[in-house]
Each structure stands twice: as C-alpha cells, then as structure tokens.
Amino acid sequence: MINHVGNTFAIQYFDYLNIFVIKSFRSFPTLILLLLLKYEVGKKATNALSKIYGTKYVVGSGADTLYPASGGSEDWAKQTAGIKYVYLLELRPDEKNWDGFILDERQLIPTAAETWAGIRVVADAVIERAHRKNARINGSTIKQEYRFGNGTTGSCYDLRHACKRWVREKESICQTVPIFMREQCAYSCGHC
C-alpha cells in the first residue's frame, strides 16, 4: 500500500533540489481506472492505454471522476513546488474491486505496460507544449536550432537544460541510462 504522506514528504525534498528541471509531476495511486489531466491529452492517453489490453479509463477532473478532495501529492506538487503540469493516474484494480489498492501480481506487468503507453502520450504533450512556448518570440514562431551545451546553432541539441549538469555530476549517466539520455541529452552525451 502506498503511504501518500511519506511519499509527498520524500518528493518534497527531491523537487526543491530540482525545481528548475521538473516540468511534469505524476502521482500513481492504484485504486481505480481514471486518468486526470487535460481532457484532450487524457483522451489520447486513454486510447493508447486501451490499445494494449483493452482496459477502459475515465478522463476528467478529480472532483468529477472521484470526489472532491485536497491534500494529495498532486496538490502539493502544483501549489507548493510550483510544478506546472501535474497529473494523477488512478490505476488497476478498478473501483468495483473489493480490495482497493491490492493488485494481483499477474496484473503488474500488464498495468505497467499500459501505463507506460499513457505516460508517453502525456510526456510528449508536455514536451510539445514546452517547445511551442519556447519557440514563440514576439508572437511569431521560429525553428528551434540550439544546443543547451554551448549555445551554438545546429541540428543536435539537448531537450533538457539539466543535461550538461547531469553529465558533469555523473559521467557514466549516458551509459547507465542510455535510452533516456540519447533522446533527451544527445548533445551532452556526444551522440551527434
């Protein structure tokens, strides 16, 4: 069972240390099949989730799909840590299941697989929105061609400002987390 108070307390210190890096926060209580986020992104994410195992999720605000409540980790992330994109995913088992947070071990991998499909949709939407916002200068958009590493133009760049710092702090990070770092930190990891 998840300890939301302990979870929020632990995340609090992590978030304050990384406040300039965090663009999105997700909370994953496992109780019912709901996806709480911007409706159009939620619909795309639930479609991606459903394609994996046919699981049906509900999209909507927490108050509409669950019940009015406050004080969860998503509230803390939004209000206290100031994280702009905060999402809450309520996973298997569904609300009709009598044992609530207890998930049968045979459902762990399927739940993780479909959840990952939904997370990718949400992450892509957050990244796309951030890119659109960053590309707007005086009401017009420009093609983004920059490298966070040294500011020169080119087609190879880091998607995250923290890439250079991550590589400096832990030189092996490009090898220990290769897929993420290749996608997010191509320039700093020397993939171009």
Short mmCIF file of N, CA and C in Angstrom, two decimals:
data_model
loop_
_atom_site.label_atom_id
_atom_site.label_comp_id
_atom_site.label_asym_id
_atom_site.label_seq_id
_atom_site.Cartn_x
_atom_site.Cartn_y
_atom_site.Cartn_z
N MET A 1 0.85 -1.18 0.00
CA MET A 1 0.00 0.00 0.00
C MET A 1 0.89 1.24 0.00
N ILE A 2 0.46 2.24 -0.68
CA ILE A 2 1.23 3.47 -0.81
C ILE A 2 0.96 4.38 0.38
N ASN A 3 2.01 4.91 0.96
CA ASN A 3 1.89 5.88 2.04
C ASN A 3 1.98 7.26 1.42
N HIS A 4 0.84 7.90 1.18
CA HIS A 4 0.82 9.20 0.49
C HIS A 4 1.56 10.28 1.28
N VAL A 5 1.47 10.27 2.60
CA VAL A 5 2.13 11.30 3.39
C VAL A 5 3.64 11.14 3.27
N GLY A 6 4.14 9.93 3.43
CA GLY A 6 5.57 9.68 3.30
C GLY A 6 6.05 9.95 1.89
N ASN A 7 5.23 9.57 0.91
CA ASN A 7 5.56 9.80 -0.49
C ASN A 7 5.70 11.29 -0.76
N THR A 8 4.74 12.07 -0.30
CA THR A 8 4.78 13.52 -0.50
C THR A 8 5.97 14.13 0.21
N PHE A 9 6.26 13.68 1.42
CA PHE A 9 7.39 14.20 2.18
C PHE A 9 8.71 13.93 1.46
N ALA A 10 8.88 12.72 0.94
CA ALA A 10 10.12 12.37 0.23
C ALA A 10 10.24 13.16 -1.06
N ILE A 11 9.16 13.30 -1.79
CA ILE A 11 9.18 14.03 -3.06
C ILE A 11 9.47 15.50 -2.82
N GLN A 12 9.00 16.03 -1.70
CA GLN A 12 9.18 17.45 -1.40
C GLN A 12 10.65 17.85 -1.50
N TYR A 13 11.54 17.10 -0.89
CA TYR A 13 12.95 17.46 -0.90
C TYR A 13 13.57 17.25 -2.27
N PHE A 14 13.17 16.20 -2.96
CA PHE A 14 13.66 15.96 -4.32
C PHE A 14 13.26 17.12 -5.23
N ASP A 15 12.00 17.54 -5.16
CA ASP A 15 11.50 18.59 -6.02
C ASP A 15 12.18 19.92 -5.75
N TYR A 16 12.40 20.26 -4.49
CA TYR A 16 13.05 21.54 -4.20
C TYR A 16 14.47 21.57 -4.74
N LEU A 17 15.15 20.44 -4.74
CA LEU A 17 16.51 20.41 -5.28
C LEU A 17 16.51 20.53 -6.80
N ASN A 18 15.43 20.10 -7.44
CA ASN A 18 15.37 20.06 -8.89
C ASN A 18 14.29 20.99 -9.45
N ILE A 19 13.94 22.03 -8.76
CA ILE A 19 12.81 22.88 -9.13
C ILE A 19 12.94 23.47 -10.53
N PHE A 20 14.15 23.69 -11.01
CA PHE A 20 14.33 24.28 -12.32
C PHE A 20 14.29 23.24 -13.43
N VAL A 21 14.30 21.98 -13.08
CA VAL A 21 14.32 20.90 -14.06
C VAL A 21 12.94 20.30 -14.27
N ILE A 22 12.15 20.20 -13.23
CA ILE A 22 10.89 19.48 -13.28
C ILE A 22 9.86 20.25 -14.10
N LYS A 23 9.34 19.59 -15.12
CA LYS A 23 8.30 20.17 -15.96
C LYS A 23 6.96 19.47 -15.72
N SER A 24 7.01 18.27 -15.18
CA SER A 24 5.80 17.48 -15.03
C SER A 24 5.93 16.61 -13.78
N PHE A 25 4.80 16.35 -13.13
CA PHE A 25 4.76 15.51 -11.94
C PHE A 25 3.60 14.55 -12.10
N ARG A 26 3.83 13.29 -11.77
CA ARG A 26 2.77 12.30 -11.87
C ARG A 26 2.65 11.58 -10.54
N SER A 27 1.44 11.34 -10.14
CA SER A 27 1.17 10.58 -8.93
C SER A 27 0.43 9.32 -9.36
N PHE A 28 0.80 8.17 -8.79
CA PHE A 28 0.23 6.91 -9.24
C PHE A 28 -0.42 6.10 -8.12
N PRO A 29 -1.46 6.59 -7.49
CA PRO A 29 -2.17 5.72 -6.56
C PRO A 29 -2.88 4.62 -7.35
N THR A 30 -2.86 3.39 -6.87
CA THR A 30 -3.51 2.31 -7.62
C THR A 30 -4.83 1.97 -6.97
N LEU A 31 -5.89 2.53 -7.47
CA LEU A 31 -7.21 2.21 -6.93
C LEU A 31 -8.21 2.00 -8.05
N ILE A 32 -8.39 2.96 -8.90
CA ILE A 32 -9.40 2.82 -9.94
C ILE A 32 -8.87 3.33 -11.27
N LEU A 33 -9.55 2.98 -12.34
CA LEU A 33 -9.07 3.27 -13.67
C LEU A 33 -9.49 4.66 -14.13
N LEU A 34 -8.74 5.64 -13.72
CA LEU A 34 -9.04 7.02 -14.07
C LEU A 34 -7.77 7.70 -14.56
N LEU A 35 -7.94 8.67 -15.42
CA LEU A 35 -6.82 9.47 -15.87
C LEU A 35 -7.23 10.92 -15.75
N LEU A 36 -6.57 11.67 -14.85
CA LEU A 36 -6.97 13.03 -14.54
C LEU A 36 -5.95 14.01 -15.09
N LEU A 37 -6.27 14.68 -16.17
CA LEU A 37 -5.39 15.65 -16.79
C LEU A 37 -6.16 16.42 -17.85
N LYS A 38 -5.48 17.23 -18.63
CA LYS A 38 -6.14 17.99 -19.67
C LYS A 38 -6.94 17.02 -20.55
N TYR A 39 -8.20 17.33 -20.81
CA TYR A 39 -9.11 16.36 -21.41
C TYR A 39 -8.58 15.79 -22.73
N GLU A 40 -8.15 16.64 -23.65
CA GLU A 40 -7.72 16.13 -24.96
C GLU A 40 -6.49 15.23 -24.84
N VAL A 41 -5.57 15.58 -23.96
CA VAL A 41 -4.39 14.73 -23.73
C VAL A 41 -4.84 13.45 -23.03
N GLY A 42 -5.76 13.58 -22.11
CA GLY A 42 -6.29 12.41 -21.41
C GLY A 42 -6.94 11.42 -22.36
N LYS A 43 -7.70 11.92 -23.33
CA LYS A 43 -8.34 11.03 -24.30
C LYS A 43 -7.30 10.31 -25.14
N LYS A 44 -6.26 11.03 -25.57
CA LYS A 44 -5.19 10.39 -26.35
C LYS A 44 -4.48 9.33 -25.51
N ALA A 45 -4.23 9.66 -24.25
CA ALA A 45 -3.54 8.72 -23.36
C ALA A 45 -4.40 7.48 -23.10
N THR A 46 -5.69 7.67 -22.86
CA THR A 46 -6.55 6.51 -22.61
C THR A 46 -6.69 5.65 -23.86
N ASN A 47 -6.67 6.27 -25.03
CA ASN A 47 -6.70 5.48 -26.27
C ASN A 47 -5.44 4.63 -26.37
N ALA A 48 -4.29 5.21 -26.04
CA ALA A 48 -3.03 4.46 -26.06
C ALA A 48 -3.06 3.33 -25.03
N LEU A 49 -3.59 3.61 -23.84
CA LEU A 49 -3.72 2.59 -22.80
C LEU A 49 -4.62 1.44 -23.26
N SER A 50 -5.74 1.79 -23.85
CA SER A 50 -6.73 0.78 -24.25
C SER A 50 -6.21 -0.13 -25.35
N LYS A 51 -5.32 0.38 -26.20
CA LYS A 51 -4.79 -0.43 -27.30
C LYS A 51 -3.95 -1.60 -26.79
N ILE A 52 -3.40 -1.49 -25.60
CA ILE A 52 -2.52 -2.54 -25.08
C ILE A 52 -3.33 -3.77 -24.63
N TYR A 53 -4.25 -3.59 -23.69
CA TYR A 53 -5.03 -4.71 -23.14
C TYR A 53 -6.53 -4.48 -23.14
N GLY A 54 -6.97 -3.39 -23.74
CA GLY A 54 -8.40 -3.10 -23.78
C GLY A 54 -8.96 -2.51 -22.50
N THR A 55 -8.11 -2.14 -21.56
CA THR A 55 -8.55 -1.55 -20.30
C THR A 55 -9.17 -0.19 -20.58
N LYS A 56 -10.30 0.08 -19.97
CA LYS A 56 -11.00 1.35 -20.18
C LYS A 56 -10.75 2.29 -19.00
N TYR A 57 -10.27 3.48 -19.30
CA TYR A 57 -10.03 4.51 -18.29
C TYR A 57 -11.03 5.64 -18.47
N VAL A 58 -11.28 6.38 -17.40
CA VAL A 58 -12.17 7.53 -17.41
C VAL A 58 -11.29 8.77 -17.35
N VAL A 59 -11.62 9.80 -18.13
CA VAL A 59 -10.85 11.05 -18.14
C VAL A 59 -11.70 12.14 -17.51
N GLY A 60 -11.12 12.93 -16.63
CA GLY A 60 -11.84 14.04 -16.03
C GLY A 60 -11.11 14.60 -14.84
N SER A 61 -11.69 15.62 -14.25
CA SER A 61 -11.08 16.21 -13.06
C SER A 61 -11.28 15.27 -11.88
N GLY A 62 -10.45 15.44 -10.86
CA GLY A 62 -10.56 14.59 -9.68
C GLY A 62 -11.92 14.70 -9.01
N ALA A 63 -12.43 15.92 -8.93
CA ALA A 63 -13.72 16.13 -8.28
C ALA A 63 -14.85 15.47 -9.07
N ASP A 64 -14.74 15.48 -10.40
CA ASP A 64 -15.80 14.89 -11.22
C ASP A 64 -15.72 13.38 -11.31
N THR A 65 -14.52 12.83 -11.39
CA THR A 65 -14.38 11.39 -11.60
C THR A 65 -14.24 10.60 -10.30
N LEU A 66 -13.74 11.24 -9.25
CA LEU A 66 -13.62 10.59 -7.95
C LEU A 66 -14.58 11.24 -6.96
N TYR A 67 -14.08 12.25 -6.29
CA TYR A 67 -14.84 13.01 -5.30
C TYR A 67 -14.01 14.24 -4.95
N PRO A 68 -14.63 15.31 -4.48
CA PRO A 68 -13.85 16.49 -4.09
C PRO A 68 -12.91 16.14 -2.94
N ALA A 69 -11.64 16.46 -3.12
CA ALA A 69 -10.65 16.18 -2.08
C ALA A 69 -9.45 17.09 -2.30
N SER A 70 -8.70 17.31 -1.25
CA SER A 70 -7.48 18.10 -1.37
C SER A 70 -6.42 17.50 -0.47
N GLY A 71 -5.18 17.93 -0.68
CA GLY A 71 -4.10 17.48 0.18
C GLY A 71 -3.31 16.30 -0.35
N GLY A 72 -3.60 15.87 -1.58
CA GLY A 72 -2.83 14.78 -2.17
C GLY A 72 -1.49 15.26 -2.70
N SER A 73 -0.68 14.33 -3.14
CA SER A 73 0.65 14.70 -3.64
C SER A 73 0.55 15.58 -4.88
N GLU A 74 -0.49 15.41 -5.68
CA GLU A 74 -0.65 16.26 -6.86
C GLU A 74 -0.96 17.71 -6.46
N ASP A 75 -1.71 17.91 -5.39
CA ASP A 75 -1.98 19.26 -4.88
C ASP A 75 -0.68 19.91 -4.39
N TRP A 76 0.11 19.14 -3.65
CA TRP A 76 1.37 19.66 -3.16
C TRP A 76 2.30 20.04 -4.32
N ALA A 77 2.39 19.17 -5.33
CA ALA A 77 3.28 19.42 -6.46
C ALA A 77 2.90 20.70 -7.18
N LYS A 78 1.60 20.93 -7.34
CA LYS A 78 1.12 22.12 -8.06
C LYS A 78 1.30 23.38 -7.22
N GLN A 79 0.80 23.35 -5.99
CA GLN A 79 0.76 24.57 -5.18
C GLN A 79 2.09 24.88 -4.50
N THR A 80 2.69 23.92 -3.86
CA THR A 80 3.89 24.18 -3.07
C THR A 80 5.16 24.18 -3.92
N ALA A 81 5.31 23.16 -4.77
CA ALA A 81 6.52 23.06 -5.59
C ALA A 81 6.41 23.89 -6.86
N GLY A 82 5.19 24.31 -7.23
CA GLY A 82 5.01 25.15 -8.40
C GLY A 82 5.22 24.43 -9.72
N ILE A 83 4.99 23.13 -9.75
CA ILE A 83 5.16 22.36 -10.99
C ILE A 83 3.93 22.59 -11.86
N LYS A 84 4.17 22.97 -13.11
CA LYS A 84 3.08 23.40 -13.98
C LYS A 84 2.17 22.25 -14.41
N TYR A 85 2.72 21.16 -14.85
CA TYR A 85 1.92 20.05 -15.37
C TYR A 85 1.85 18.95 -14.33
N VAL A 86 0.71 18.81 -13.69
CA VAL A 86 0.54 17.82 -12.64
C VAL A 86 -0.57 16.87 -13.07
N TYR A 87 -0.27 15.58 -13.06
CA TYR A 87 -1.23 14.57 -13.49
C TYR A 87 -1.40 13.52 -12.41
N LEU A 88 -2.60 12.99 -12.32
CA LEU A 88 -2.90 11.91 -11.39
C LEU A 88 -3.45 10.75 -12.19
N LEU A 89 -2.84 9.61 -12.08
CA LEU A 89 -3.34 8.41 -12.74
C LEU A 89 -3.77 7.42 -11.67
N GLU A 90 -5.00 7.04 -11.70
CA GLU A 90 -5.50 6.01 -10.79
C GLU A 90 -5.53 4.72 -11.59
N LEU A 91 -4.74 3.75 -11.19
CA LEU A 91 -4.53 2.54 -11.97
C LEU A 91 -5.39 1.38 -11.49
N ARG A 92 -5.14 0.21 -12.05
CA ARG A 92 -5.82 -1.01 -11.64
C ARG A 92 -5.59 -1.26 -10.16
N PRO A 93 -6.44 -2.00 -9.50
CA PRO A 93 -7.72 -2.54 -9.94
C PRO A 93 -8.80 -1.47 -9.98
N ASP A 94 -9.91 -1.77 -10.64
CA ASP A 94 -10.96 -0.75 -10.77
C ASP A 94 -11.72 -0.59 -9.45
N GLU A 95 -12.56 0.44 -9.42
CA GLU A 95 -13.25 0.79 -8.17
C GLU A 95 -14.25 -0.26 -7.71
N LYS A 96 -14.64 -1.17 -8.59
CA LYS A 96 -15.59 -2.22 -8.21
C LYS A 96 -14.90 -3.38 -7.49
N ASN A 97 -13.58 -3.37 -7.50
CA ASN A 97 -12.80 -4.43 -6.86
C ASN A 97 -12.82 -4.20 -5.35
N TRP A 98 -13.19 -5.17 -4.58
CA TRP A 98 -13.37 -5.01 -3.14
C TRP A 98 -12.08 -4.76 -2.38
N ASP A 99 -10.91 -5.15 -2.92
CA ASP A 99 -9.70 -4.99 -2.13
C ASP A 99 -8.89 -3.74 -2.47
N GLY A 100 -9.49 -2.81 -3.19
CA GLY A 100 -8.92 -1.48 -3.38
C GLY A 100 -7.53 -1.42 -3.94
N PHE A 101 -6.54 -1.12 -3.10
CA PHE A 101 -5.18 -0.89 -3.55
C PHE A 101 -4.39 -2.17 -3.83
N ILE A 102 -4.93 -3.32 -3.54
CA ILE A 102 -4.18 -4.56 -3.71
C ILE A 102 -4.36 -5.07 -5.14
N LEU A 103 -3.25 -5.16 -5.87
CA LEU A 103 -3.27 -5.59 -7.26
C LEU A 103 -2.70 -7.00 -7.35
N ASP A 104 -3.42 -7.89 -8.01
CA ASP A 104 -2.95 -9.25 -8.22
C ASP A 104 -1.62 -9.20 -8.97
N GLU A 105 -0.65 -9.99 -8.55
CA GLU A 105 0.68 -9.92 -9.16
C GLU A 105 0.67 -10.23 -10.65
N ARG A 106 -0.33 -10.97 -11.14
CA ARG A 106 -0.42 -11.24 -12.58
C ARG A 106 -0.78 -10.00 -13.38
N GLN A 107 -1.28 -8.97 -12.70
CA GLN A 107 -1.65 -7.74 -13.38
C GLN A 107 -0.56 -6.67 -13.33
N LEU A 108 0.55 -6.93 -12.64
CA LEU A 108 1.60 -5.93 -12.51
C LEU A 108 2.21 -5.54 -13.86
N ILE A 109 2.65 -6.52 -14.63
CA ILE A 109 3.29 -6.23 -15.92
C ILE A 109 2.28 -5.61 -16.89
N PRO A 110 1.07 -6.17 -17.04
CA PRO A 110 0.10 -5.52 -17.93
C PRO A 110 -0.22 -4.08 -17.51
N THR A 111 -0.34 -3.85 -16.21
CA THR A 111 -0.62 -2.49 -15.73
C THR A 111 0.54 -1.57 -16.06
N ALA A 112 1.76 -2.03 -15.84
CA ALA A 112 2.94 -1.21 -16.15
C ALA A 112 3.03 -0.92 -17.65
N ALA A 113 2.76 -1.92 -18.48
CA ALA A 113 2.86 -1.74 -19.94
C ALA A 113 1.85 -0.71 -20.43
N GLU A 114 0.61 -0.84 -20.01
CA GLU A 114 -0.39 0.11 -20.49
C GLU A 114 -0.18 1.50 -19.89
N THR A 115 0.28 1.55 -18.64
CA THR A 115 0.55 2.84 -18.01
C THR A 115 1.67 3.55 -18.75
N TRP A 116 2.71 2.81 -19.13
CA TRP A 116 3.82 3.42 -19.86
C TRP A 116 3.34 4.00 -21.20
N ALA A 117 2.44 3.31 -21.88
CA ALA A 117 1.90 3.83 -23.14
C ALA A 117 1.19 5.16 -22.90
N GLY A 118 0.44 5.27 -21.83
CA GLY A 118 -0.24 6.52 -21.50
C GLY A 118 0.73 7.61 -21.07
N ILE A 119 1.74 7.25 -20.29
CA ILE A 119 2.73 8.23 -19.84
C ILE A 119 3.47 8.83 -21.02
N ARG A 120 3.79 8.01 -22.01
CA ARG A 120 4.49 8.53 -23.20
C ARG A 120 3.66 9.59 -23.91
N VAL A 121 2.35 9.36 -24.01
CA VAL A 121 1.47 10.35 -24.64
C VAL A 121 1.48 11.65 -23.84
N VAL A 122 1.34 11.54 -22.53
CA VAL A 122 1.33 12.73 -21.67
C VAL A 122 2.68 13.44 -21.74
N ALA A 123 3.77 12.70 -21.65
CA ALA A 123 5.11 13.30 -21.71
C ALA A 123 5.33 14.00 -23.04
N ASP A 124 4.91 13.37 -24.13
CA ASP A 124 5.04 14.01 -25.45
C ASP A 124 4.26 15.31 -25.51
N ALA A 125 3.07 15.33 -24.91
CA ALA A 125 2.25 16.55 -24.90
C ALA A 125 2.92 17.66 -24.09
N VAL A 126 3.50 17.31 -22.95
CA VAL A 126 4.20 18.29 -22.11
C VAL A 126 5.41 18.84 -22.86
N ILE A 127 6.19 17.96 -23.48
CA ILE A 127 7.37 18.40 -24.23
C ILE A 127 6.97 19.26 -25.41
N GLU A 128 5.94 18.83 -26.15
CA GLU A 128 5.49 19.61 -27.30
C GLU A 128 5.03 21.01 -26.89
N ARG A 129 4.28 21.07 -25.80
CA ARG A 129 3.81 22.38 -25.33
C ARG A 129 4.98 23.27 -24.91
N ALA A 130 5.94 22.69 -24.21
CA ALA A 130 7.11 23.46 -23.79
C ALA A 130 7.90 23.95 -25.00
N HIS A 131 8.02 23.12 -26.01
CA HIS A 131 8.74 23.52 -27.23
C HIS A 131 8.00 24.64 -27.95
N ARG A 132 6.68 24.52 -28.04
CA ARG A 132 5.90 25.59 -28.70
C ARG A 132 6.05 26.90 -27.94
N LYS A 133 6.00 26.83 -26.63
CA LYS A 133 6.12 28.04 -25.81
C LYS A 133 7.50 28.66 -25.98
N ASN A 134 8.54 27.83 -25.97
CA ASN A 134 9.90 28.34 -26.12
C ASN A 134 10.16 28.89 -27.51
N ALA A 135 9.45 28.39 -28.51
CA ALA A 135 9.70 28.82 -29.89
C ALA A 135 9.04 30.15 -30.21
N ARG A 136 8.08 30.59 -29.39
CA ARG A 136 7.38 31.84 -29.66
C ARG A 136 8.22 33.04 -29.24
N ILE A 137 8.50 33.89 -30.18
CA ILE A 137 9.22 35.14 -29.89
C ILE A 137 8.45 36.26 -30.56
N ASN A 138 7.96 37.20 -29.76
CA ASN A 138 7.19 38.34 -30.27
C ASN A 138 6.03 37.91 -31.16
N GLY A 139 5.33 36.87 -30.76
CA GLY A 139 4.14 36.44 -31.49
C GLY A 139 4.41 35.58 -32.70
N SER A 140 5.65 35.40 -33.10
CA SER A 140 5.94 34.54 -34.25
C SER A 140 6.74 33.34 -33.77
N THR A 141 6.66 32.26 -34.53
CA THR A 141 7.41 31.08 -34.15
C THR A 141 8.66 30.97 -35.01
N ILE A 142 9.69 30.42 -34.44
CA ILE A 142 10.93 30.20 -35.17
C ILE A 142 11.31 28.73 -35.05
N LYS A 143 12.10 28.25 -35.99
CA LYS A 143 12.57 26.88 -35.91
C LYS A 143 13.62 26.82 -34.80
N GLN A 144 13.45 25.88 -33.89
CA GLN A 144 14.40 25.78 -32.79
C GLN A 144 15.64 25.03 -33.27
N GLU A 145 16.74 25.71 -33.31
CA GLU A 145 18.01 25.09 -33.61
C GLU A 145 19.01 25.62 -32.60
N TYR A 146 19.14 24.93 -31.50
CA TYR A 146 20.06 25.39 -30.47
C TYR A 146 20.61 24.20 -29.71
N ARG A 147 21.68 24.45 -29.03
CA ARG A 147 22.27 23.46 -28.14
C ARG A 147 22.37 24.11 -26.77
N PHE A 148 21.85 23.43 -25.77
CA PHE A 148 21.96 23.99 -24.44
C PHE A 148 23.41 23.94 -23.97
N GLY A 149 24.19 23.02 -24.54
CA GLY A 149 25.58 22.84 -24.10
C GLY A 149 26.42 24.10 -24.25
N ASN A 150 26.44 24.69 -25.46
CA ASN A 150 27.28 25.87 -25.63
C ASN A 150 26.59 26.99 -26.40
N GLY A 151 25.33 26.83 -26.74
CA GLY A 151 24.57 27.91 -27.36
C GLY A 151 24.74 28.06 -28.85
N THR A 152 25.58 27.25 -29.49
CA THR A 152 25.75 27.38 -30.93
C THR A 152 24.59 26.73 -31.67
N THR A 153 24.36 27.16 -32.91
CA THR A 153 23.25 26.60 -33.67
C THR A 153 23.65 25.26 -34.27
N GLY A 154 22.66 24.48 -34.62
CA GLY A 154 22.89 23.17 -35.22
C GLY A 154 21.67 22.30 -35.04
N SER A 155 21.70 21.12 -35.60
CA SER A 155 20.54 20.24 -35.53
C SER A 155 20.59 19.29 -34.34
N CYS A 156 21.68 19.25 -33.63
CA CYS A 156 21.80 18.37 -32.48
C CYS A 156 21.72 19.21 -31.21
N TYR A 157 20.85 18.82 -30.29
CA TYR A 157 20.69 19.62 -29.09
C TYR A 157 20.17 18.76 -27.94
N ASP A 158 20.25 19.29 -26.75
CA ASP A 158 19.69 18.67 -25.56
C ASP A 158 18.27 19.19 -25.38
N LEU A 159 17.35 18.30 -25.03
CA LEU A 159 15.97 18.71 -24.77
C LEU A 159 15.81 19.28 -23.36
N ARG A 160 16.75 19.02 -22.49
CA ARG A 160 16.66 19.48 -21.10
C ARG A 160 17.87 20.33 -20.75
N HIS A 161 17.60 21.41 -20.08
CA HIS A 161 18.68 22.30 -19.65
C HIS A 161 19.62 21.61 -18.67
N ALA A 162 19.15 20.61 -17.96
CA ALA A 162 19.96 19.96 -16.92
C ALA A 162 20.95 18.93 -17.47
N CYS A 163 20.89 18.61 -18.75
CA CYS A 163 21.74 17.55 -19.31
C CYS A 163 23.22 17.77 -19.02
N LYS A 164 23.70 18.95 -19.28
CA LYS A 164 25.12 19.25 -19.08
C LYS A 164 25.51 19.02 -17.61
N ARG A 165 24.65 19.46 -16.69
CA ARG A 165 24.92 19.29 -15.26
C ARG A 165 24.90 17.81 -14.89
N TRP A 166 23.92 17.04 -15.42
CA TRP A 166 23.84 15.61 -15.12
C TRP A 166 25.12 14.89 -15.54
N VAL A 167 25.60 15.20 -16.74
CA VAL A 167 26.81 14.54 -17.24
C VAL A 167 28.02 14.97 -16.41
N ARG A 168 28.08 16.22 -16.02
CA ARG A 168 29.19 16.71 -15.22
C ARG A 168 29.19 16.03 -13.84
N GLU A 169 28.01 15.86 -13.24
CA GLU A 169 27.92 15.27 -11.91
C GLU A 169 28.12 13.76 -11.91
N LYS A 170 27.72 13.10 -12.99
CA LYS A 170 27.88 11.65 -13.08
C LYS A 170 28.23 11.31 -14.53
N GLU A 171 29.50 11.18 -14.80
CA GLU A 171 29.98 10.99 -16.17
C GLU A 171 29.42 9.74 -16.83
N SER A 172 29.10 8.71 -16.06
CA SER A 172 28.61 7.45 -16.64
C SER A 172 27.11 7.45 -16.92
N ILE A 173 26.42 8.55 -16.66
CA ILE A 173 24.96 8.56 -16.80
C ILE A 173 24.50 8.26 -18.23
N CYS A 174 25.27 8.65 -19.23
CA CYS A 174 24.89 8.39 -20.62
C CYS A 174 24.90 6.89 -20.92
N GLN A 175 25.73 6.13 -20.20
CA GLN A 175 25.78 4.69 -20.39
C GLN A 175 24.82 3.96 -19.46
N THR A 176 24.59 4.48 -18.27
CA THR A 176 23.73 3.78 -17.31
C THR A 176 22.25 3.98 -17.62
N VAL A 177 21.90 5.08 -18.27
CA VAL A 177 20.51 5.35 -18.67
C VAL A 177 20.52 5.71 -20.16
N PRO A 178 20.89 4.77 -21.03
CA PRO A 178 21.18 5.11 -22.43
C PRO A 178 20.00 5.60 -23.25
N ILE A 179 18.84 4.99 -23.13
CA ILE A 179 17.72 5.39 -23.98
C ILE A 179 17.25 6.80 -23.63
N PHE A 180 17.00 7.04 -22.35
CA PHE A 180 16.55 8.36 -21.92
C PHE A 180 17.57 9.43 -22.30
N MET A 181 18.84 9.18 -21.99
CA MET A 181 19.87 10.19 -22.24
C MET A 181 20.09 10.43 -23.73
N ARG A 182 19.99 9.39 -24.56
CA ARG A 182 20.13 9.58 -26.00
C ARG A 182 19.00 10.45 -26.54
N GLU A 183 17.78 10.22 -26.04
CA GLU A 183 16.63 11.00 -26.50
C GLU A 183 16.63 12.42 -25.94
N GLN A 184 17.00 12.58 -24.68
CA GLN A 184 16.88 13.88 -24.02
C GLN A 184 18.16 14.70 -24.02
N CYS A 185 19.31 14.05 -24.07
CA CYS A 185 20.60 14.75 -23.90
C CYS A 185 21.59 14.37 -24.99
N ALA A 186 21.16 14.36 -26.23
CA ALA A 186 22.01 13.92 -27.34
C ALA A 186 23.30 14.71 -27.42
N TYR A 187 23.23 16.01 -27.27
CA TYR A 187 24.42 16.85 -27.38
C TYR A 187 25.40 16.60 -26.24
N SER A 188 24.92 16.64 -25.01
CA SER A 188 25.81 16.47 -23.86
C SER A 188 26.42 15.07 -23.79
N CYS A 189 25.70 14.06 -24.33
CA CYS A 189 26.22 12.69 -24.31
C CYS A 189 27.08 12.38 -25.54
N GLY A 190 27.22 13.34 -26.45
CA GLY A 190 28.07 13.15 -27.62
C GLY A 190 27.49 12.23 -28.68
N HIS A 191 26.17 12.23 -28.83
CA HIS A 191 25.53 11.39 -29.85
C HIS A 191 25.40 12.09 -31.19
N CYS A 192 26.08 13.20 -31.38
CA CYS A 192 25.96 13.91 -32.65
C CYS A 192 27.32 14.43 -33.11
#
